[in-house]
Coordinates of C-alpha atoms in Angstrom, one line a residue:
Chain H
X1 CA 0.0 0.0 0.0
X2 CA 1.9 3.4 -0.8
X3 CA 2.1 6.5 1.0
X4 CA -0.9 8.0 1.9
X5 CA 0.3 11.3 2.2
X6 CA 1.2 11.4 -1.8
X7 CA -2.4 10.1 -2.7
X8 CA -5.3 12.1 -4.3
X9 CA -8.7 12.6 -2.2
X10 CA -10.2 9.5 -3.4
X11 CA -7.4 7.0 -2.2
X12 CA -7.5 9.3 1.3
X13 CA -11.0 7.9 1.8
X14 CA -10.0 4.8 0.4
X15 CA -7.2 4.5 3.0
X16 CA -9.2 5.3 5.7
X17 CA -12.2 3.0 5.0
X18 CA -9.5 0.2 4.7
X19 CA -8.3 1.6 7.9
X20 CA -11.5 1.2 9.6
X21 CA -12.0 -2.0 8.4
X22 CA -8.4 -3.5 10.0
X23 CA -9.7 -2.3 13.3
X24 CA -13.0 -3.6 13.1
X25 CA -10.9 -7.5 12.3
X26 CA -8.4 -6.1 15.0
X27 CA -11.8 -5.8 17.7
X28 CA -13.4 -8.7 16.4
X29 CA -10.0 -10.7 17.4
X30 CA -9.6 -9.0 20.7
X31 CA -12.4 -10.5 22.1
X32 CA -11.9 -14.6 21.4
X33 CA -11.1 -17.0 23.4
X34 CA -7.8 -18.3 22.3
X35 CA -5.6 -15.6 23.2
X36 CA -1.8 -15.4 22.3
X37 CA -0.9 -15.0 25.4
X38 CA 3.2 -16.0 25.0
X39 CA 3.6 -14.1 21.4
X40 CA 1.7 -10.8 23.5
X41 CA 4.6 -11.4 26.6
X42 CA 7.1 -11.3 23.8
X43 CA 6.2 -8.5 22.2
X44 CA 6.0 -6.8 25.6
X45 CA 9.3 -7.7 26.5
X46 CA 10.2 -6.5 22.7
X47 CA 8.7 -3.2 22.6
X48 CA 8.4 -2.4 26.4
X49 CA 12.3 -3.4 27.5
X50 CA 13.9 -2.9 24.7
X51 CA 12.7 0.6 24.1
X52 CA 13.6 1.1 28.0
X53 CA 17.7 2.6 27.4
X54 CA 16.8 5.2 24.4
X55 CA 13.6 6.4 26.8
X56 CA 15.5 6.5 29.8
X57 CA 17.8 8.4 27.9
X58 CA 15.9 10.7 26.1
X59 CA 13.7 11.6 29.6
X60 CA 16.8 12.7 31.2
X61 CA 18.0 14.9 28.4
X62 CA 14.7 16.5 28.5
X63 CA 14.5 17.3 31.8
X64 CA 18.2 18.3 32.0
X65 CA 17.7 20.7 29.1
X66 CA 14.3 22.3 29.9
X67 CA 15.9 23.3 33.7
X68 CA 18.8 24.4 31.9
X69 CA 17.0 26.7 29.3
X70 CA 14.3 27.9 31.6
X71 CA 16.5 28.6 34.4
X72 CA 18.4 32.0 33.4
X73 CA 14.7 33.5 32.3
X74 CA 13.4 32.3 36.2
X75 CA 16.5 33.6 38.0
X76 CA 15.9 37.1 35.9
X77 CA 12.4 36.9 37.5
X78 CA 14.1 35.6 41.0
X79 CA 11.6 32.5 40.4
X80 CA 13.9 30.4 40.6
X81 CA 12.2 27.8 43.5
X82 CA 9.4 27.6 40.7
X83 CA 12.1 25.4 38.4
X84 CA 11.1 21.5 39.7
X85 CA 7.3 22.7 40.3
X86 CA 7.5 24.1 36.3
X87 CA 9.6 21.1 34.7
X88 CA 7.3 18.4 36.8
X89 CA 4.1 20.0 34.9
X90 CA 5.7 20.3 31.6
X91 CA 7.6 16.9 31.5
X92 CA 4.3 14.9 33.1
X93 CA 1.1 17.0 31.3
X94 CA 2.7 17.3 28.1
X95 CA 6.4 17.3 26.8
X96 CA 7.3 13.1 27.6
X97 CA 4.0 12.0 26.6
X98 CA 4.2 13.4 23.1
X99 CA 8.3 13.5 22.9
X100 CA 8.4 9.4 23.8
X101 CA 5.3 8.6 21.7
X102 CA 7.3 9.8 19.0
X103 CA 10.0 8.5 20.0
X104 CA 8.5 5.0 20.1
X105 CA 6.2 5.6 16.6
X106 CA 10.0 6.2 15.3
X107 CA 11.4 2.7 16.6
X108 CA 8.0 0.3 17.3
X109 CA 6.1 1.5 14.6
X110 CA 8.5 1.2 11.7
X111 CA 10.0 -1.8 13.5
X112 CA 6.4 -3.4 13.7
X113 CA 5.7 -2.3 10.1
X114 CA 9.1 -3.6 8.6
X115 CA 8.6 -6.8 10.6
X116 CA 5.0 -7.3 9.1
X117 CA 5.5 -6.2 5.7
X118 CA 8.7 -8.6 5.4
X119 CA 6.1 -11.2 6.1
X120 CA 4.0 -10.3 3.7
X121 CA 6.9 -10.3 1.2
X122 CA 7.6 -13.5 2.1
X123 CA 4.0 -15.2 2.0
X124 CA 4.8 -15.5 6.0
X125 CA 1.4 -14.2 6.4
X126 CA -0.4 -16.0 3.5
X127 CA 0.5 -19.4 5.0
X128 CA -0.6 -18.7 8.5
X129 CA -3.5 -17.8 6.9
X130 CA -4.1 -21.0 4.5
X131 CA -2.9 -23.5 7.3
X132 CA -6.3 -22.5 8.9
X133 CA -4.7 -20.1 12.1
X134 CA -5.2 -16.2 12.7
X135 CA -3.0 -14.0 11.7
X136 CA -4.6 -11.2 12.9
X137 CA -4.9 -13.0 16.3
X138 CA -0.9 -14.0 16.4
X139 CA 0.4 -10.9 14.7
X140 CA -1.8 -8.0 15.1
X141 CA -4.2 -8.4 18.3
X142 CA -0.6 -8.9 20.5
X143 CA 1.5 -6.1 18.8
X144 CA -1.3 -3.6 19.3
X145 CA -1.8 -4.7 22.9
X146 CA 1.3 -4.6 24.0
X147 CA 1.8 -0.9 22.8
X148 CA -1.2 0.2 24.8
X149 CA 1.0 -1.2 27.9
X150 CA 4.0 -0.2 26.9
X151 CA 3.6 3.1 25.3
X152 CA 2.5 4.1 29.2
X153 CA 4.7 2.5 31.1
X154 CA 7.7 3.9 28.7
X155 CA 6.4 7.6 29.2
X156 CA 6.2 7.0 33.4
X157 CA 9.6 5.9 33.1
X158 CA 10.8 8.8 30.9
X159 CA 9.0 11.6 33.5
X160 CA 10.8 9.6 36.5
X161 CA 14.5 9.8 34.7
X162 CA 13.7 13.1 33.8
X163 CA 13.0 14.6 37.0
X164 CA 16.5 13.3 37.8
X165 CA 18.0 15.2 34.8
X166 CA 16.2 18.2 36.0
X167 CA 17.9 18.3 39.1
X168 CA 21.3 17.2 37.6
X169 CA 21.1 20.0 35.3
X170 CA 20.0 22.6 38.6
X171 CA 23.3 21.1 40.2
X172 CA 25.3 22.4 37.8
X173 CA 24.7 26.4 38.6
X174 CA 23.9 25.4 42.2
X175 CA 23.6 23.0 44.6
X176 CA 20.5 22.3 45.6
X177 CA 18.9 19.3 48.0
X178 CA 17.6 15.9 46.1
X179 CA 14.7 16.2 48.9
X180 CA 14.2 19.3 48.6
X181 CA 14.4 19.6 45.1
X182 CA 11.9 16.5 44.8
X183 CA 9.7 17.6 47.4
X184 CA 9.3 20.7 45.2
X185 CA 8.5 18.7 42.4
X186 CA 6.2 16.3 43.6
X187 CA 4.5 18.5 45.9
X188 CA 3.2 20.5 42.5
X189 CA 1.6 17.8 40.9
X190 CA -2.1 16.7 40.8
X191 CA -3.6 13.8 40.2
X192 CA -5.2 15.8 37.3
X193 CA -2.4 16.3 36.3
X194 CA -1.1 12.6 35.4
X195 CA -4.3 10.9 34.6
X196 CA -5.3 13.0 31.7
X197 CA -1.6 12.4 30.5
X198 CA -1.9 8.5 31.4
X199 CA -4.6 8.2 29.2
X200 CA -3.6 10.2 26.4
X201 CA -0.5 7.6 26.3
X202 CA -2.9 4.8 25.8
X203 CA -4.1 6.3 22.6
X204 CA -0.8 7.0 21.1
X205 CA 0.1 3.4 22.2
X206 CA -3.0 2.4 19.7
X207 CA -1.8 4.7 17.2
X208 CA 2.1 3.3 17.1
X209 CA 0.7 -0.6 17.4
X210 CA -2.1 -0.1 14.9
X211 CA -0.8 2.0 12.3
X212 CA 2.6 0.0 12.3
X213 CA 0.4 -3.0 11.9
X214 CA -1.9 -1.9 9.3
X215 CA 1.2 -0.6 7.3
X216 CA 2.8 -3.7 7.2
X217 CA 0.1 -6.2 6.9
X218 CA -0.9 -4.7 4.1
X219 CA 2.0 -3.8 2.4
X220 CA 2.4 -4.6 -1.2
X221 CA 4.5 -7.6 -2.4
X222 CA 8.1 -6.4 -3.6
X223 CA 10.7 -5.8 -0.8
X224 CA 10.9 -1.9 -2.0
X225 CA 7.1 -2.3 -0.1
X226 CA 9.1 -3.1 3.2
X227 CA 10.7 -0.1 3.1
X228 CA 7.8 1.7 2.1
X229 CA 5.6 0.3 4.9
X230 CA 8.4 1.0 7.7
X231 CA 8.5 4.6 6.5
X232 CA 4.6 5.5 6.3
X233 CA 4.3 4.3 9.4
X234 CA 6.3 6.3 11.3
X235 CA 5.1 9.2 9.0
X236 CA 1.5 8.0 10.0
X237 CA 1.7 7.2 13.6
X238 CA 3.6 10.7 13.9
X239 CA 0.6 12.6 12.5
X240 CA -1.9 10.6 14.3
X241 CA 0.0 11.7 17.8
X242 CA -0.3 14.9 17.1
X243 CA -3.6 15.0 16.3
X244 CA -4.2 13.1 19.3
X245 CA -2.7 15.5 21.9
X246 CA -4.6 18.2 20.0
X247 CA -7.9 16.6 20.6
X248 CA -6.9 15.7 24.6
X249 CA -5.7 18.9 25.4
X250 CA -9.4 20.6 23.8
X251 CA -11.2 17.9 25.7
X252 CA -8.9 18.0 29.3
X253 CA -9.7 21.8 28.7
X254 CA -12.9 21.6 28.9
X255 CA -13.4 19.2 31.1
X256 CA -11.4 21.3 34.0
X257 CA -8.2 19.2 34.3
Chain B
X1 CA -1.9 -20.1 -30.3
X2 CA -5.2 -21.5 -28.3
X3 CA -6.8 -22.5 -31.9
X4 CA -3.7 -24.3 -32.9
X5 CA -3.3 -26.5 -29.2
X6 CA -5.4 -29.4 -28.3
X7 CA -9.0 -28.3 -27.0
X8 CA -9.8 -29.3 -23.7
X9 CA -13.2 -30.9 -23.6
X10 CA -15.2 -29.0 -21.3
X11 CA -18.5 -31.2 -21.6
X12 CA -16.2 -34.2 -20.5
X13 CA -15.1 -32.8 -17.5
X14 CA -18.4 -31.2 -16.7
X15 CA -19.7 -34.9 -16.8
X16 CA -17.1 -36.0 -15.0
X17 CA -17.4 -33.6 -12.3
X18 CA -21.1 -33.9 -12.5
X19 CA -20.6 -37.7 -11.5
X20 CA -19.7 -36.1 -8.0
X21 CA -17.8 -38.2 -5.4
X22 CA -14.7 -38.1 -7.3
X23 CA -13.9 -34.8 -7.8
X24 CA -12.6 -33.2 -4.7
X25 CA -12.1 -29.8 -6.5
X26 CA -14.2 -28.7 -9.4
X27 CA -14.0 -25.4 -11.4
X28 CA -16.1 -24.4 -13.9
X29 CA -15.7 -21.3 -16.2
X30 CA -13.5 -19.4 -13.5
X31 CA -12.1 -16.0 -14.7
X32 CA -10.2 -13.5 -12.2
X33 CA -8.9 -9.5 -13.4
X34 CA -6.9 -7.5 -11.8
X35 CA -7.8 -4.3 -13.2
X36 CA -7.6 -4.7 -16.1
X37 CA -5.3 -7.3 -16.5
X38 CA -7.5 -10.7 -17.1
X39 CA -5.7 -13.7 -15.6
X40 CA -7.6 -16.3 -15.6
X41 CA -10.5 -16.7 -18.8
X42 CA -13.2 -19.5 -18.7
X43 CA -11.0 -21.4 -17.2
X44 CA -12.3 -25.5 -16.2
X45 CA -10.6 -28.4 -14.6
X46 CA -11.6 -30.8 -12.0
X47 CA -9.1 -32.9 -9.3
X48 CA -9.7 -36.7 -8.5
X49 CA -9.5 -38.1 -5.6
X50 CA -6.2 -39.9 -5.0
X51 CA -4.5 -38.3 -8.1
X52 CA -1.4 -36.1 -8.6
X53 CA -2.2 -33.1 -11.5
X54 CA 0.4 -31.1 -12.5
X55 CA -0.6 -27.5 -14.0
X56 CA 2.3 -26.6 -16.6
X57 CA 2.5 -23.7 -17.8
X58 CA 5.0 -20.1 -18.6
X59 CA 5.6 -18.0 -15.8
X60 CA 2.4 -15.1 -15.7
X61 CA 0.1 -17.3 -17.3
X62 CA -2.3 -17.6 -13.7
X63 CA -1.2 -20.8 -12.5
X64 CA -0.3 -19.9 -8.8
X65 CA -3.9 -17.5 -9.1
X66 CA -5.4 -20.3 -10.0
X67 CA -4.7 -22.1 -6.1
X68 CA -5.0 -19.1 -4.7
X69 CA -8.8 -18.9 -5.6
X70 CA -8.7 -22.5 -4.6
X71 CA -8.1 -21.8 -0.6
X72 CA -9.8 -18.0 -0.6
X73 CA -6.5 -16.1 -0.9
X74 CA -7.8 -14.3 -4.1
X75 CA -11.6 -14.4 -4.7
X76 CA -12.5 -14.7 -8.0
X77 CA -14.2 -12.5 -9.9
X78 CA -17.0 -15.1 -11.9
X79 CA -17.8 -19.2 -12.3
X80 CA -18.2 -22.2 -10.2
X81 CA -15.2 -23.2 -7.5
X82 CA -15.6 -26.0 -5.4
X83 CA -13.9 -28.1 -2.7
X84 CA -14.9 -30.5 -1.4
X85 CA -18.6 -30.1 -3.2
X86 CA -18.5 -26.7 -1.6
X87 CA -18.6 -23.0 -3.4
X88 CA -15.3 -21.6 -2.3
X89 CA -16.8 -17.7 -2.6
X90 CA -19.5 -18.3 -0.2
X91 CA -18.2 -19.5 2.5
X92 CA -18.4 -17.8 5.8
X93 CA -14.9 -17.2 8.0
X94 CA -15.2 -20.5 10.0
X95 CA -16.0 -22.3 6.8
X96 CA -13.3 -21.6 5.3
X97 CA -10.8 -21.9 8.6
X98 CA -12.3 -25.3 8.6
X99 CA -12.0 -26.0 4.9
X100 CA -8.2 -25.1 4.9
X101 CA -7.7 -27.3 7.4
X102 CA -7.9 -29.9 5.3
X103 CA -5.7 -28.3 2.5
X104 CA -2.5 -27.5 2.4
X105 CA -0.1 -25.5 0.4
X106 CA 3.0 -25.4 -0.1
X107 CA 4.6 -21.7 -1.3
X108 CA 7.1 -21.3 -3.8
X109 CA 9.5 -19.6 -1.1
X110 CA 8.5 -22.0 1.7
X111 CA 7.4 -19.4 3.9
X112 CA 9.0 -20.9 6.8
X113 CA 8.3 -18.3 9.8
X114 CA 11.5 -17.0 10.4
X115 CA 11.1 -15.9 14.0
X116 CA 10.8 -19.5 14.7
X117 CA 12.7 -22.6 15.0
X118 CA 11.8 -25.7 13.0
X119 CA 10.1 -27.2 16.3
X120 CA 8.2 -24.4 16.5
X121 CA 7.4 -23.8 12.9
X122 CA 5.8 -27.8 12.7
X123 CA 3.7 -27.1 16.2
X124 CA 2.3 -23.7 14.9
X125 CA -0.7 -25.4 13.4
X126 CA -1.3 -27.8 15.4
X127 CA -1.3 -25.6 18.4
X128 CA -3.7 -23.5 16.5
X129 CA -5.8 -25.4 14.4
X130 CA -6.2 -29.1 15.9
X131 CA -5.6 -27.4 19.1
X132 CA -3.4 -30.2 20.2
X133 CA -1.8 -28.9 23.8
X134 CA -0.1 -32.0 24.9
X135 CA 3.3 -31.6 24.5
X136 CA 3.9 -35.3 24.2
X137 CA 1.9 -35.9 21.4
X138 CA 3.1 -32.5 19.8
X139 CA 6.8 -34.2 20.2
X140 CA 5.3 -37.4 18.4
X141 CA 3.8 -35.7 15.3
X142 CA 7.0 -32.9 15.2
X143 CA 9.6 -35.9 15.0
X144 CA 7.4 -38.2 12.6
X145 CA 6.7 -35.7 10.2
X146 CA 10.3 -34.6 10.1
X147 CA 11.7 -37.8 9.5
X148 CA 9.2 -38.5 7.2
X149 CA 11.3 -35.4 4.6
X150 CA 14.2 -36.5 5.8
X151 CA 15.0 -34.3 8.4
X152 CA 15.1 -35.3 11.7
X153 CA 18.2 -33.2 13.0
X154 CA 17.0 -30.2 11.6
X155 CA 14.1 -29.7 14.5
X156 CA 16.0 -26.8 16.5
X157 CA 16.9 -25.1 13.7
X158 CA 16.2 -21.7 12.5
X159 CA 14.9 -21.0 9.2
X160 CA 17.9 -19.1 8.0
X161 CA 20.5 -22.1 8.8
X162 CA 18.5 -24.2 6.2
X163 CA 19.7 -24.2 2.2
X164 CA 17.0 -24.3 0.0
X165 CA 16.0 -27.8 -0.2
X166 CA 15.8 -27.9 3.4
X167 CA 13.2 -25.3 3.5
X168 CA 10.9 -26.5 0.9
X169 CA 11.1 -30.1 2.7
X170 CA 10.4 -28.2 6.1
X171 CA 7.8 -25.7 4.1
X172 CA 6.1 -29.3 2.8
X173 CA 6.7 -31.0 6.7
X174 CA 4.4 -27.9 8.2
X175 CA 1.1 -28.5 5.7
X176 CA 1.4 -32.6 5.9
X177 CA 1.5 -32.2 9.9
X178 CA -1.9 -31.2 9.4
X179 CA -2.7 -34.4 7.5
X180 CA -4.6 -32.8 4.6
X181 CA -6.8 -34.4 2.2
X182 CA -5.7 -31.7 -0.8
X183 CA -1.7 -30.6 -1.2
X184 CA -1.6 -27.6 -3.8
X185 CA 2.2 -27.0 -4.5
X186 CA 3.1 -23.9 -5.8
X187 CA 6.3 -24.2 -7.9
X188 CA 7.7 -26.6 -5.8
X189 CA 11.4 -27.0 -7.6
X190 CA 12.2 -23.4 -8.4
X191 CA 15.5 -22.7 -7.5
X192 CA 16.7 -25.4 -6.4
X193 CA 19.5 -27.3 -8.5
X194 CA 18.6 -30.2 -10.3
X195 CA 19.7 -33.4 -7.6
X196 CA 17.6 -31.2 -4.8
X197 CA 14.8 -30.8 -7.5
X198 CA 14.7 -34.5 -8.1
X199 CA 14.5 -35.4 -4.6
X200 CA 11.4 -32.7 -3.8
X201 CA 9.3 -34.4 -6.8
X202 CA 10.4 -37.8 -5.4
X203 CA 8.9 -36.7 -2.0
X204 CA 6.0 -35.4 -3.4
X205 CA 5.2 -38.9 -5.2
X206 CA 5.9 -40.1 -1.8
X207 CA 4.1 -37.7 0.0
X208 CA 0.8 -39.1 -2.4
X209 CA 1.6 -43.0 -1.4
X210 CA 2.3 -42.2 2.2
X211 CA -0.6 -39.7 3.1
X212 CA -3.2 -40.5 0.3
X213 CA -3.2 -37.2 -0.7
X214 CA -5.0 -35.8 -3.7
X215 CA -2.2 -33.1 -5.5
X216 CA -2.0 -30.0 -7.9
X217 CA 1.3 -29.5 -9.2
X218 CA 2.3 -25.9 -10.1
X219 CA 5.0 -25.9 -12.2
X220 CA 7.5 -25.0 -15.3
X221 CA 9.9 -27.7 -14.5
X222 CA 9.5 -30.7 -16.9
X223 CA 11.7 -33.2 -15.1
X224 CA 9.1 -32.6 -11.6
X225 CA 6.2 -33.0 -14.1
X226 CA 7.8 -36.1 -15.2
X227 CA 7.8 -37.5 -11.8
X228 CA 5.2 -36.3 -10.3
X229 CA 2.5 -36.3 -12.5
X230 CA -0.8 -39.0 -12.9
X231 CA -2.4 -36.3 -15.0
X232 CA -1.2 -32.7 -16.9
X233 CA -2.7 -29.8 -17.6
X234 CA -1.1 -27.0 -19.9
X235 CA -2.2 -23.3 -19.4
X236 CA -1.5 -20.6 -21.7
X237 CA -3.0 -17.2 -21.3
X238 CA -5.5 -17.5 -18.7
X239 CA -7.1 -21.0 -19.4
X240 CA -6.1 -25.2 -20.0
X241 CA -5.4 -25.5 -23.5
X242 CA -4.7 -29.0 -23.2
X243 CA -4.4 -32.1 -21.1
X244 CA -3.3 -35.8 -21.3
X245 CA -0.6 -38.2 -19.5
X246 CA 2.9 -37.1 -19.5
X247 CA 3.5 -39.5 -22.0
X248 CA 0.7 -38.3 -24.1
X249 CA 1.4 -34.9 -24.0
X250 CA 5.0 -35.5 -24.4
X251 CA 4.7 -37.1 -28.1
X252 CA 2.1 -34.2 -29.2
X253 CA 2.8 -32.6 -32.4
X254 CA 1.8 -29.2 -31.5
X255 CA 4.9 -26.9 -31.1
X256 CA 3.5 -24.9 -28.2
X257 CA 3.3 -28.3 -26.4
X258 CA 6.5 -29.4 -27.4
X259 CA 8.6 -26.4 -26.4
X260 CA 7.8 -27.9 -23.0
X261 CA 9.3 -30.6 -23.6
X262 CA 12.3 -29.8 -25.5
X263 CA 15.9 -29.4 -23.3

């Protein structure tokens, strides 16, 4: 399936009734009986773990570069006990949700959608079919699953580290008290603040499993389609987070949080 | 070209399908486009019980469509399929998870899931399908099967330390597992060199004595025909323009047929 992003309005609509379609055979598979409950541990263990170092990472450079950009403007306005309360509500309600989903649509979606359109490629996908098992079951229900955990999970871990690189990055103008500092940081955040953002991470989890499963399950047959499929994926799933947080940040809004 | 080859007789095999029991697959006037590329024309055939068909034919000419629309992987665009006595377009999901359970197919590239090991490959159906959980029996089957291709050390293997040969023999290990009634083979020798070749279309006859399996054949390679075959078909262009023994087909004075069957 090419890019959808270099299609006329008709194939638009026809790419999103196909999409609609996969999700309907992705809900009607959720619910049987005979999960794939050691393929959905695996993938847990391959998007979830595996994605763990370049999260980590990323959180603490996040946090250790918004304290140090912010912190010369709050010192101007001598607010600078306001830094931990500040980067706690940025990292938590908004910047390492969005910065890891992307993050993750960069290496589970494309890695999802390369994985799947290989299969295609390779009639991996036709056979399971034809020998009378459920591809969408093994290959699609457990990938998409195990990004609605994960995706979460990652993004918890990434506002954890980078709290820490907040306060390494303070240390380095100033020394200031871990239990103090994470008093600070702790104290300012709500529990509106993190359950809007937990559940905003479930969605992009969808987005990253679904579209990287959609791309490559129904990628065309020559291996340029891998490719292809790996790429509009991540293009995809990109878009789709972004229009995500736009819609969650209308309805937190309004709804007070 | 079609003018010049032997006709098939379609009334004949009508009648013949219409005698029934037979005939475990039966297609009448099938034709499949994409866009508007038309693959397969009017095209009829019918598969006895028991028998080993080979479908001969150039590369494009709709063979591997042809049992494709056999186990719903392409749907057909007009005519009769059945399996089994049953129309292959109107079946619903578990009708047709339950019909290709009795079939099975064996790819051209093997399709060996490559995130498995050879163990794991073999129980995949039966896990999923016969819902076998016992790991006993699974062990039983697994080790059977594989030493009925000839492989018996191969079992913790990953796909990607098998040559060739060793996948198609795996590839054809995973659909007999299931014990199927119907094996559609899908260009079974292609790539492989000529010894390895010889010893996939020996299995295959063996495969048919040993299982009592009823076979279609896709192929371009005459010396698997050869072997192989109880009964040919040739296809050209979308539809059978002739049939007949390897023997009979072999000594046909039609040059289309014959450049077959020329080295």
């Amino acid at each position: 399936m090419a890019d959808a992003s270099t299609f006329p309005l008709k194939s638009i609509f026809e790419e999103a009734g196909n999409q609609v379609i996969f999700m309907g055979r992705f809900f009607r598979n959720l619910f049987r009986w005979n999960f794939e409950w050691e393929e959905f541990i695996r993938q847990c263990y391959m998007i979830g773990y595996r994605s763990l170092p370049l999260v980590a990472i990323t959180g603490f450079i996040i946090g250790f570069v918004i304290t140090l950009q912010s912190e010369p403007t709050m010192k101007a306005f001598g607010a600078e006990s306001f830094i931990p309360k500040m980067v706690a509500i940025s990292l938590i309600r908004e910047i390492c949700p969005v910065v890891i989903a992307l993050i993750c649509a960069g290496k589970i979606s494309s890695g999802i959608g390369a994985e799947l359109g290989s299969m295609q490629v390779s009639e991996q996908i036709d056979a399971m079919e034809v020998s009378g098992s459920n591809p969408v079951q093994y290959l699609v229900v457990t990938r998409i699953l195990a990004c609605i955990i994960m995706v979460p999970l990652l993004t918890l871990i990434a506002d954890a580290v980078g709290f820490a690189g907040s306060y390494a990055g303070l240390n380095l103008s100033q020394r200031v008290s871990p239990i103090l500092f994470f008093n600070k940081a702790f104290n300012s955040v709500e529990f509106g603040d993190l359950l809007p953002a937990f559940f905003k991470t479930i969605f992009f989890g969808f987005a990253i499993g679904f579209i990287g499963c959609y791309k490559g399950y129904n990628s065309n047959r020559g291996t340029e389609s891998v490719g292809i499929a790996a790429n509009s994926a991540v293009v995809n799933a990109s878009l789709w987070i972004i229009v995500i947080d736009g819609i969650a940040v209308q309805l937190t809004n309004a709804l007070g949080y | 070209m079609e003018q010049a080859v032997q006709d098939i007789d379609t009334e004949q095999q009508q009648q013949r399908a219409d005698e029934g029991h037979e005939d475990v697959i039966q297609v009448r006037h099938v034709a499949k486009s994409f866009g508007d590329n038309q693959v397969l024309k009017d095209m009829s055939m019918v598969l006895h019980k028991g028998e080993n068909l080979v479908i001969l034919g150039k590369s494009g000419t709709g063979k591997s469509v042809t049992i494709k629309c056999m186990v719903g992987l392409l749907e057909y665009d007009a005519g009769e399929l059945k399996v089994f006595g049953k129309e292959v377009k109107s079946l619903s999901e578990e009708e047709m998870k339950e019909l290709r359970s009795h079939v099975g197919f064996l790819f051209q590239s093997a399709a060996l899931y490559d995130s498995m090991t050879v163990r794991e490959n073999l129980e995949f159906p039966l896990k999923r399908v016969l819902l076998i959980r016992d790991q006993a029996d699974l062990d039983r089957r697994v080790t059977e099967v594989l030493e009925s291709v000839g492989l018996p050390d191969a079992i913790d293997k990953m796909p990607s330390e098998l040559s060739g040969g060793m996948r198609k023999r795996i590839g054809l290990a995973r659909t007999i597992i299931m014990e199927p009634e119907i094996m559609l083979y899908d260009e079974p020798t292609t790539g492989l060199d000529p010894i390895t070749s010889k010893e996939i279309s020996e299995l295959i006859r063996s495969m048919q004595k040993q299982y009592k399996v009823s076979s279609i054949i896709i192929t371009h390679d005459i010396a698997c025909a050869k072997i192989t075959s109880d009964r040919m078909l040739i296809m050209d262009k979308g539809t059978f323009v002739a049939e007949g023994t390897f023997d009979e087909l072999s000594k046909s004075d039609n040059e289309f047929i014959q450049s077959f069957f020329k080295l």
